[in-house]
Amino acid sequence: MSNLTLTIACWGYDKVKPFLTGEVKIQGVDINLKKIWVQEIFRRMLGNKEFDASEMSFSAYINTLFTKDKPFIGIPVFLSRKFRLGYVFINRESSIRSPEDLKGKRVGIPEFRHTASVWIRGILEEKYGVPVESVTYVLGPMEREKSLNKYYIYVPQLDSTELYRNDIKIVRAPEGKVLSEMLAEKEIDALYHAQIPTTYYTTDKVKRLFDNYIEEDLKYFKEEGIFPIMHLLVIRRDIYEKNKWIAKALYDAFLKAKEIAYEELRVTGVNTYMHPWLEYEMEKITKLMGQDYWPYGVKANRKTIEKFIYYMYKQGLIPDKLGVEEIFAPETLDT
């Protein structure tokens, strides 16, 4: 009996490298792993279901669970996580000095459903007293296509997400305008994004709201125990329904690959990665967050998942809160 071939698209993380080197294999499955920049993966998977399985924006996936066909099913493999308070940018000449000064301001975002923006809005409301409805959101592309490096993909803003609140103020950036330039030119007051705007580097007009953002991120982690999830692994539902064993097989394989990545991070005889003080950083991280600071599975991530669902519901992105077990393939639940 021939193996099942699965085409999986994700970014080239250290956590997936063992599939490329052949260190991790799945019995009965041949994996065709494609390294593609994340925004392009989302566009192609959401638009055309182009891959058998892929990395997926957490918020976009949650939204698909409220569609008629529910095209994907999640695996609790969290390929991207990132603390977010370092990604709130302001104009250096603005009157914004503290998070509360954001109230009444115009804030650029790529789309309201954007996972990074969901986390930023939720944390700013919950911890800093900035209600989601207290700002006007300006939707637009981050950069001009000609200015993008290969790790930016220009995606036209076609956000048609239905909102279940009528008090959220959303406008679109004028045609031909991009958010990074609008911030530098004070046409918007702030920017919430997953990436750093080019004008942060090319002008002296853009700065972070939180100069001490690592301290603020650590404060959130210490209070909540949450390391924000950005992306997870999903399988096309039609493929899952025909071969349900694949869900657990993929989960186990990605878990094994992550353990190999941990081992490489803990090597002390040589510098596996181009970081002169990696051992020092690893000691700090594991002391604060534990040895498995990037956990997969439902049990270790329940609070983080519940918080994100709460933020999406509170911000009007979904009509009802989902139970954690409703999000993932039953075969992968470790509750």
XYZ file of C-alpha atoms in Angstrom, residues 9 38-51 53-65 67 69-73 111 113-115 155 158-161 231-232 234 236:
47
model
C 2.872 24.926 3.676
C 3.004 33.314 5.971
C 0.823 36.009 4.397
C 1.002 34.258 1.059
C 0.073 30.935 2.691
C -3.002 32.476 4.296
C -4.111 34.083 1.043
C -3.720 30.875 -0.937
C -5.191 28.546 1.679
C -8.168 30.720 2.624
C -8.857 31.634 -0.990
C -8.267 28.352 -2.806
C -7.602 25.641 -0.187
C -4.405 25.154 -2.126
C -2.558 22.914 0.353
C -2.409 21.299 5.472
C -0.829 24.609 6.353
C 0.093 27.204 8.877
C -2.888 29.469 9.495
C -3.640 32.748 11.225
C -5.357 31.907 14.522
C -8.069 34.528 14.101
C -8.753 33.606 10.474
C -9.134 29.959 11.445
C -11.533 30.774 14.298
C -13.634 32.790 11.850
C -13.863 29.807 9.463
C -15.523 27.787 12.227
C -18.902 29.447 8.153
C -18.571 24.496 5.287
C -15.929 24.872 8.046
C -13.161 24.125 5.510
C -10.368 23.375 8.000
C -9.799 21.591 11.279
C -7.535 44.296 8.942
C -9.536 40.402 12.179
C -5.719 40.493 12.167
C -4.445 38.158 14.924
C -2.098 41.787 -0.060
C -10.329 42.931 1.250
C -11.381 42.512 4.871
C -15.068 41.620 4.745
C -15.224 40.206 8.267
C -0.557 30.787 14.025
C -1.554 27.131 14.258
C -4.719 23.256 10.080
C -8.316 20.665 5.041
